[in-house]
Amino acid sequence: MVKRVIIVGAVALGPKVACRLRRLDPEIQITVVDRDNLISYGGCGIPYYVGGDIADIEGLCSTSSHVVRDPEFFRTCKGVKIMPGVEAMGINRKEKKLDIQHLSDGRKESLEYDKLVIATGATPFRPPIPGADLPMVFTVSNLHNAKDIKDKISKGHVGKAVVIGAGAIGIEMAEALTDLWGVETTIIEMADQVLPTALGKNMSKVVENQLEKHGVKVMLSEKVECINGDADSQVTSVETSNGTMECDMVVLSAGVRPNTKFAADSGLAVGLSGALLVDRCMKTTDPDIYAGGDCVELRNLVSGENMTMPLGSLANRQGRIIANNIHGRASQFNGTVGTFCIKVFDMGVATAGLTSDQAKANGFDPVHAIVSQPDRAHFYPSAQLMFIKLIADSKTRKILGIEAVGGQDDAIKARVDAIAPLLQLGLNVDDVCVLETGYAPPFASAMDIINNAGNALDNILENLNKPIDVIDFVEAFKNDEIKVLDVREPKEAEPFVEKYRDRWMNIPQSELRERFNEVSRTDPVCLVCGTGARSYECQTLFVHNGFTNTINVQGGHAMISIIDPEFI
Amino acid sequence: MVKRVIIVGAVALGPKVACRLRRLDPEIQITVVDRDNLISYGGCGIPYYVGGDIADIEGLCSTSSHVVRDPEFFRTCKGVKIMPGVEAMGINRKEKKLDIQHLSDGRKESLEYDKLVIATGATPFRPPIPGADLPMVFTVSNLHNAKDIKDKISKGHVGKAVVIGAGAIGIEMAEALTDLWGVETTIIEMADQVLPTALGKNMSKVVENQLEKHGVKVMLSEKVECINGDADSQVTSVETSNGTMECDMVVLSAGVRPNTKFAADSGLAVGLSGALLVDRCMKTTDPDIYAGGDCVELRNLVSGENMTMPLGSLANRQGRIIANNIHGRASQFNGTVGTFCIKVFDMGVATAGLTSDQAKANGFDPVHAIVSQPDRAHFYPSAQLMFIKLIADSKTRKILGIEAVGGQDDAIKARVDAIAPLLQLGLNVDDVCVLETGYAPPFASAMDIINNAGNALDNILENLNKPIDVIDFVEAFKNDEIKVLDVREPKEAEPFVEKYRDRWMNIPQSELRERFNEVSRTDPVCLVCGTGARSYECQTLFVHNGFTNTINVQGGHAMISIIDPEFI
């Protein structure tokens, strides 16, 4: 019988396990230990605290009814004992004891458990470069750091900042520094794109442009070599392979590492990432020890491979599963499709599943469609352009991933959240074509962008739509390898025809049935319209008339102007 | 071999079939006939045209690149022949001929087909009451009516209007009349709630309050008996079972009837609704005749029963399926879960699946949870309260329906669209508890309201949460049948304790572990907090201590104040 449960970690998953377990069982002894004194906080809210959307740090550690979630709150309201300022040092699995040390006075003791839960999370990675330990080099790991960063900025100590790493936290922090405080901010990223684990390069360009548009400088394919400080240990600049960036503050956002040393030392199995391995009941390789949140590997339900997915949302869902299992109710967490979203100034970005590169690395043969379309009925006044990339396996037609970017956050989320269940269940392109989603003009087009992404991908898989990715198009056009037939109305095409002359021809769709023979049947011809829909329709006309040389530019001019704003 | 395809109806599904078919096949003869001269328009946009969000009627019949979709556009751009002003009179199925009449000159002719597509839609029902045919009594059926209505209002001819029927179109029209034009508008509905086919009565109250708050008068459980006119045939008033409402205009929105007479006369099978029966390939009982859109019955994927679901979104999806099948590519439309959404002023409403009443009528034993929670992290500044009702079958735990209402349209849509695939696939409550959706503080709480709705319903099904529906609570409290224990902080509970005295007791959650013995163990005690979450947690404490008399008010004070704003 389970009498004593010890939980290591009191940020997200730990408190969730504790509270759910107490609701299930009045008798069980529940103790949560944590290194920190600040517990049970919304760590994902830190960029919004720094950026001023949330005025006080208390906002992040209070309930929705404004009660601070401190040890006293857990004792009185939740019936849970919190031991703050306590570090877990090791696990004596044979005797079922957790060895701890009180950080205030160095005192050590052992706590007996019937079930142990490891909820130690992850720590931001501090790259081993000179200067990474200077005081003005911050990670975004806890509320203490968050306070320090905001304190320095609000006192006017920071004119220029460098953010190292263009993942979610790097981008959120860049927005926070720029938007409220006007700090001149540069993001430096090793990869050749922003959000490299979440987006394909084509879609990442939309985000890159958005950052630049809002004053954030983005430097890609650059490796940071050192961070320089002055005699007072103040940061002065960041040196990369390509040059030197002056700055007063550095934010490191180069990924996280799971906090699993004491657990791994006790012999619990860890994966390649260093995170703990758990089964679907969130049980480690020791039947009396559970783990969840940022310190475990989860099964990617699309690839079948293990991955880490450090998100408070997944941690909370897993917490309930762990409590159920400890209470004796079989309950499973099968894995993740990696659903992700981020606000980038006034733009929303959401993704789920694999990128094309990740799909290839996992043995799939990914094919994608990119569709640009208003997020609601095009005649509805608040409609804004949205871009969706849908990826499927060419052999099985199984959906592998979705990437969505556009102006209205929740509209982006709605599309990705509707596809995520299909990814979890291994459904295919045809299911996306007929997917039923909420429709009224203020919410969607009659044929929603999701369905049209499915339709476009179906057409590509069926070889009806012969596309070129917009990045490849822009490169090939610049290299003078292809000509363009613009099928928009003359007034839309005119500036392009003027700029590019004989390489940019215009026959509006309405005249194409009469005039298609004006087009070469031998040289490759890229068909362009506003979004890729009319040009696809024109391509079917060419194919029906025996042309084999037309290529449809995916996403049309809407995408071209994002990949290369200079294009026109 | 299919050489000639005739399509009857040129609004939504008809043009979709025609255009897709042309893209698949360059040779096939495609003719679309329609009674009207205005074709291929966004009929769902009519209320937004009347309400001024869309300035010109052309907005509703243009492409997103502002080209008017008239017969010339279909000829040149789409390679499709449109015959406007032509009525389908009958089908000679043996000889495969469609009998038509030209409305301009009465000329009759027969058109030969290899495949026929019926896309005749539905017509608003005009109830057989005296005065229903007066000129100022409008239905919302086509662009001509739409123009007439806007014309009358914009000329100042309408001070007061009555809308008959509180379904989607009735509510959208009431908003249009009130919001821009300031017309004093009353909605009269026979049922005892608004949106009776989409929402349960508890959730409908949120919408009813929203309408009243924005100046729309809502009269429920009233039957219209006649519409009165003056000597000039101007409308003067509407008489119901309960009284007389003065008005200058009446909008009838009492549902629609499928336009299937000529098809049914030819022997094609129709369902109880009068709509055509089709298989999953959208084929009628004649293998050479397809049908789709508002004039067919679809399979409800939750109940298994047939239903009509007149929505442009479904029509468009079906149109592509029909074209595929005519072209020889097997393609299926399996049915609908009835996903529905509507904007009501600045509130969004979305639903999918069955209401509790519909579930009961279909032999299920529905149990529901109502959760009130912010739509994004509670500390994020733009967070607004959202309400979700999740319904499952008590025996199988299968999800039967979801209803969501709240301040931010797309946030509402996101939740319902994420659940709709689960409804289609017959998944259960446990799948909702762990459902993975996009998370970051600007988009959602770490434990999103969807997951919490799943958790709450799981707790109810497991008998951990013993709830009372908020409507039942308000009634029972008014009838003096129950007492309340308010577990909020004293400052929140104080006005209630003062107003209701010995019937409203306050012990804040933080003191309850010490003070639970102050509560009666015999009389029924309703537990109330802000949203229903803390009160549930307190209930587990009572149950653990042997109390069998506590009942948790679902949705908490947030719901109570909506059901009865006078409550306090």
Short mmCIF file of N, CA, C and O in Angstrom, two decimals, chain B residues 506-562:
data_model
loop_
_atom_site.label_atom_id
_atom_site.label_comp_id
_atom_site.label_asym_id
_atom_site.label_seq_id
_atom_site.Cartn_x
_atom_site.Cartn_y
_atom_site.Cartn_z
N ASN B 506 -19.75 30.94 4.53
CA ASN B 506 -18.43 31.07 3.90
C ASN B 506 -17.35 30.43 4.77
O ASN B 506 -17.16 30.82 5.93
N ILE B 507 -16.69 29.43 4.26
CA ILE B 507 -15.44 28.95 4.84
C ILE B 507 -14.44 28.90 3.69
O ILE B 507 -14.60 28.11 2.76
N PRO B 508 -13.44 29.78 3.70
CA PRO B 508 -12.50 29.74 2.57
C PRO B 508 -11.74 28.41 2.53
O PRO B 508 -11.51 27.79 3.58
N GLN B 509 -11.39 28.02 1.32
CA GLN B 509 -10.73 26.73 1.13
C GLN B 509 -9.54 26.55 2.08
O GLN B 509 -9.34 25.47 2.63
N SER B 510 -8.81 27.63 2.31
CA SER B 510 -7.59 27.52 3.12
C SER B 510 -7.89 27.15 4.57
O SER B 510 -7.02 26.68 5.28
N GLU B 511 -9.15 27.36 5.02
CA GLU B 511 -9.48 27.03 6.42
C GLU B 511 -10.30 25.76 6.53
O GLU B 511 -10.61 25.29 7.62
N LEU B 512 -10.64 25.18 5.38
CA LEU B 512 -11.63 24.11 5.40
C LEU B 512 -11.13 22.83 6.08
O LEU B 512 -11.91 22.13 6.75
N ARG B 513 -9.83 22.55 5.92
CA ARG B 513 -9.30 21.34 6.56
C ARG B 513 -9.50 21.36 8.08
O ARG B 513 -9.63 20.32 8.72
N GLU B 514 -9.52 22.59 8.66
CA GLU B 514 -9.70 22.73 10.10
C GLU B 514 -11.17 22.87 10.48
O GLU B 514 -11.54 22.60 11.61
N ARG B 515 -11.99 23.30 9.53
CA ARG B 515 -13.34 23.74 9.92
C ARG B 515 -14.47 22.94 9.28
O ARG B 515 -15.64 23.30 9.45
N PHE B 516 -14.15 21.86 8.57
CA PHE B 516 -15.22 21.19 7.82
C PHE B 516 -16.34 20.67 8.72
O PHE B 516 -17.47 20.52 8.29
N ASN B 517 -16.01 20.45 10.02
CA ASN B 517 -17.05 19.93 10.91
C ASN B 517 -18.13 20.97 11.26
O ASN B 517 -19.15 20.63 11.82
N GLU B 518 -17.90 22.24 10.85
CA GLU B 518 -18.94 23.26 11.05
C GLU B 518 -20.10 23.07 10.07
O GLU B 518 -21.15 23.68 10.21
N VAL B 519 -19.90 22.22 9.08
CA VAL B 519 -20.91 22.07 8.03
C VAL B 519 -21.83 20.88 8.35
O VAL B 519 -21.36 19.84 8.84
N SER B 520 -23.12 21.07 8.07
CA SER B 520 -24.10 20.00 8.31
C SER B 520 -23.75 18.74 7.52
O SER B 520 -23.29 18.83 6.38
N ARG B 521 -23.97 17.59 8.12
CA ARG B 521 -23.72 16.34 7.41
C ARG B 521 -25.01 15.76 6.83
O ARG B 521 -25.00 14.70 6.23
N THR B 522 -26.12 16.46 7.04
CA THR B 522 -27.40 15.87 6.62
C THR B 522 -28.07 16.64 5.48
O THR B 522 -28.37 16.08 4.44
N ASP B 523 -28.25 17.95 5.67
CA ASP B 523 -28.91 18.74 4.62
C ASP B 523 -28.03 18.84 3.39
O ASP B 523 -26.81 18.91 3.50
N PRO B 524 -28.65 18.91 2.20
CA PRO B 524 -27.83 19.10 1.00
C PRO B 524 -27.11 20.46 1.06
O PRO B 524 -27.72 21.48 1.39
N VAL B 525 -25.81 20.43 0.77
CA VAL B 525 -25.00 21.66 0.77
C VAL B 525 -24.35 21.82 -0.61
O VAL B 525 -23.63 20.94 -1.07
N CYS B 526 -24.66 22.94 -1.25
CA CYS B 526 -24.03 23.22 -2.54
C CYS B 526 -22.73 23.98 -2.31
O CYS B 526 -22.72 25.00 -1.62
N LEU B 527 -21.67 23.47 -2.92
CA LEU B 527 -20.36 24.11 -2.81
C LEU B 527 -20.16 25.04 -3.99
O LEU B 527 -20.37 24.64 -5.13
N VAL B 528 -19.80 26.29 -3.67
CA VAL B 528 -19.64 27.30 -4.72
C VAL B 528 -18.27 27.95 -4.62
O VAL B 528 -17.81 28.26 -3.52
N CYS B 529 -17.61 28.14 -5.77
CA CYS B 529 -16.43 29.00 -5.82
C CYS B 529 -16.54 29.85 -7.09
O CYS B 529 -17.63 29.99 -7.65
N GLY B 530 -15.44 30.37 -7.57
CA GLY B 530 -15.50 31.25 -8.74
C GLY B 530 -15.84 30.51 -10.02
O GLY B 530 -16.59 31.00 -10.86
N THR B 531 -15.28 29.31 -10.18
CA THR B 531 -15.41 28.60 -11.45
C THR B 531 -15.82 27.13 -11.31
O THR B 531 -16.09 26.47 -12.30
N GLY B 532 -15.84 26.63 -10.10
CA GLY B 532 -16.18 25.22 -9.90
C GLY B 532 -14.98 24.34 -9.63
O GLY B 532 -15.13 23.14 -9.35
N ALA B 533 -13.77 24.90 -9.71
CA ALA B 533 -12.56 24.08 -9.53
C ALA B 533 -12.24 23.91 -8.04
O ALA B 533 -12.06 22.80 -7.56
N ARG B 534 -12.17 25.04 -7.31
CA ARG B 534 -11.89 24.95 -5.88
C ARG B 534 -13.00 24.21 -5.14
O ARG B 534 -12.75 23.42 -4.23
N SER B 535 -14.24 24.46 -5.56
CA SER B 535 -15.36 23.80 -4.86
C SER B 535 -15.30 22.29 -5.06
O SER B 535 -15.63 21.51 -4.17
N TYR B 536 -14.83 21.85 -6.26
CA TYR B 536 -14.65 20.41 -6.47
C TYR B 536 -13.58 19.88 -5.54
O TYR B 536 -13.75 18.82 -4.91
N GLU B 537 -12.49 20.60 -5.42
CA GLU B 537 -11.40 20.16 -4.56
C GLU B 537 -11.89 20.05 -3.12
O GLU B 537 -11.57 19.10 -2.41
N CYS B 538 -12.70 21.03 -2.70
CA CYS B 538 -13.25 20.98 -1.35
C CYS B 538 -14.20 19.81 -1.18
O CYS B 538 -14.28 19.19 -0.12
N GLN B 539 -14.93 19.50 -2.26
CA GLN B 539 -15.85 18.37 -2.18
C GLN B 539 -15.09 17.08 -1.87
O GLN B 539 -15.55 16.25 -1.08
N THR B 540 -13.90 16.91 -2.49
CA THR B 540 -13.16 15.67 -2.22
C THR B 540 -12.80 15.60 -0.74
O THR B 540 -12.80 14.52 -0.15
N LEU B 541 -12.54 16.76 -0.13
CA LEU B 541 -12.23 16.77 1.30
C LEU B 541 -13.43 16.31 2.13
O LEU B 541 -13.31 15.51 3.06
N PHE B 542 -14.62 16.81 1.74
CA PHE B 542 -15.84 16.38 2.45
C PHE B 542 -16.07 14.88 2.27
O PHE B 542 -16.36 14.17 3.22
N VAL B 543 -15.93 14.41 1.06
CA VAL B 543 -16.19 12.99 0.79
C VAL B 543 -15.20 12.13 1.58
O VAL B 543 -15.57 11.14 2.20
N HIS B 544 -13.93 12.54 1.58
CA HIS B 544 -12.92 11.79 2.33
C HIS B 544 -13.25 11.75 3.82
O HIS B 544 -12.82 10.85 4.53
N ASN B 545 -14.01 12.76 4.28
CA ASN B 545 -14.37 12.80 5.69
C ASN B 545 -15.79 12.29 5.95
O ASN B 545 -16.39 12.60 6.99
N GLY B 546 -16.31 11.57 5.00
CA GLY B 546 -17.56 10.86 5.24
C GLY B 546 -18.83 11.64 4.94
O GLY B 546 -19.93 11.14 5.16
N PHE B 547 -18.72 12.86 4.44
CA PHE B 547 -19.91 13.63 4.06
C PHE B 547 -20.49 13.03 2.77
O PHE B 547 -19.76 12.75 1.82
N THR B 548 -21.79 12.88 2.72
CA THR B 548 -22.42 12.36 1.50
C THR B 548 -23.41 13.39 0.93
O THR B 548 -24.15 13.09 -0.01
N ASN B 549 -23.42 14.59 1.51
CA ASN B 549 -24.47 15.56 1.18
C ASN B 549 -23.99 16.77 0.40
O ASN B 549 -24.72 17.74 0.27
N THR B 550 -22.75 16.77 -0.09
CA THR B 550 -22.27 17.96 -0.79
C THR B 550 -22.45 17.83 -2.30
O THR B 550 -22.32 16.76 -2.87
N ILE B 551 -22.77 18.96 -2.91
CA ILE B 551 -23.00 19.01 -4.35
C ILE B 551 -22.19 20.18 -4.89
O ILE B 551 -22.22 21.28 -4.31
N ASN B 552 -21.50 19.96 -6.00
CA ASN B 552 -20.62 20.98 -6.55
C ASN B 552 -21.33 21.74 -7.68
O ASN B 552 -21.81 21.14 -8.64
N VAL B 553 -21.40 23.05 -7.55
CA VAL B 553 -22.07 23.85 -8.59
C VAL B 553 -21.13 24.03 -9.78
O VAL B 553 -20.10 24.70 -9.70
N GLN B 554 -21.48 23.42 -10.90
CA GLN B 554 -20.64 23.41 -12.11
C GLN B 554 -20.48 24.80 -12.69
O GLN B 554 -21.45 25.48 -12.95
N GLY B 555 -19.22 25.15 -12.94
CA GLY B 555 -18.96 26.45 -13.56
C GLY B 555 -18.93 27.58 -12.55
O GLY B 555 -18.60 28.71 -12.89
N GLY B 556 -19.31 27.26 -11.29
CA GLY B 556 -19.18 28.21 -10.19
C GLY B 556 -19.94 29.51 -10.36
O GLY B 556 -20.91 29.59 -11.13
N HIS B 557 -19.48 30.52 -9.66
CA HIS B 557 -20.19 31.80 -9.70
C HIS B 557 -20.19 32.41 -11.10
O HIS B 557 -21.11 33.13 -11.48
N ALA B 558 -19.14 32.10 -11.88
CA ALA B 558 -19.09 32.62 -13.25
C ALA B 558 -20.34 32.19 -14.02
O ALA B 558 -20.92 32.97 -14.78
N MET B 559 -20.78 30.95 -13.85
CA MET B 559 -22.00 30.47 -14.53
C MET B 559 -23.25 30.99 -13.83
O MET B 559 -24.21 31.37 -14.50
N ILE B 560 -23.25 31.00 -12.51
CA ILE B 560 -24.45 31.46 -11.78
C ILE B 560 -24.83 32.87 -12.23
O ILE B 560 -26.00 33.16 -12.51
N SER B 561 -23.83 33.74 -12.35
CA SER B 561 -24.11 35.14 -12.67
C SER B 561 -24.64 35.28 -14.10
O SER B 561 -25.24 36.30 -14.44
N ILE B 562 -24.41 34.26 -14.91
CA ILE B 562 -24.95 34.30 -16.27
C ILE B 562 -26.38 33.78 -16.31
O ILE B 562 -27.26 34.34 -16.95
#
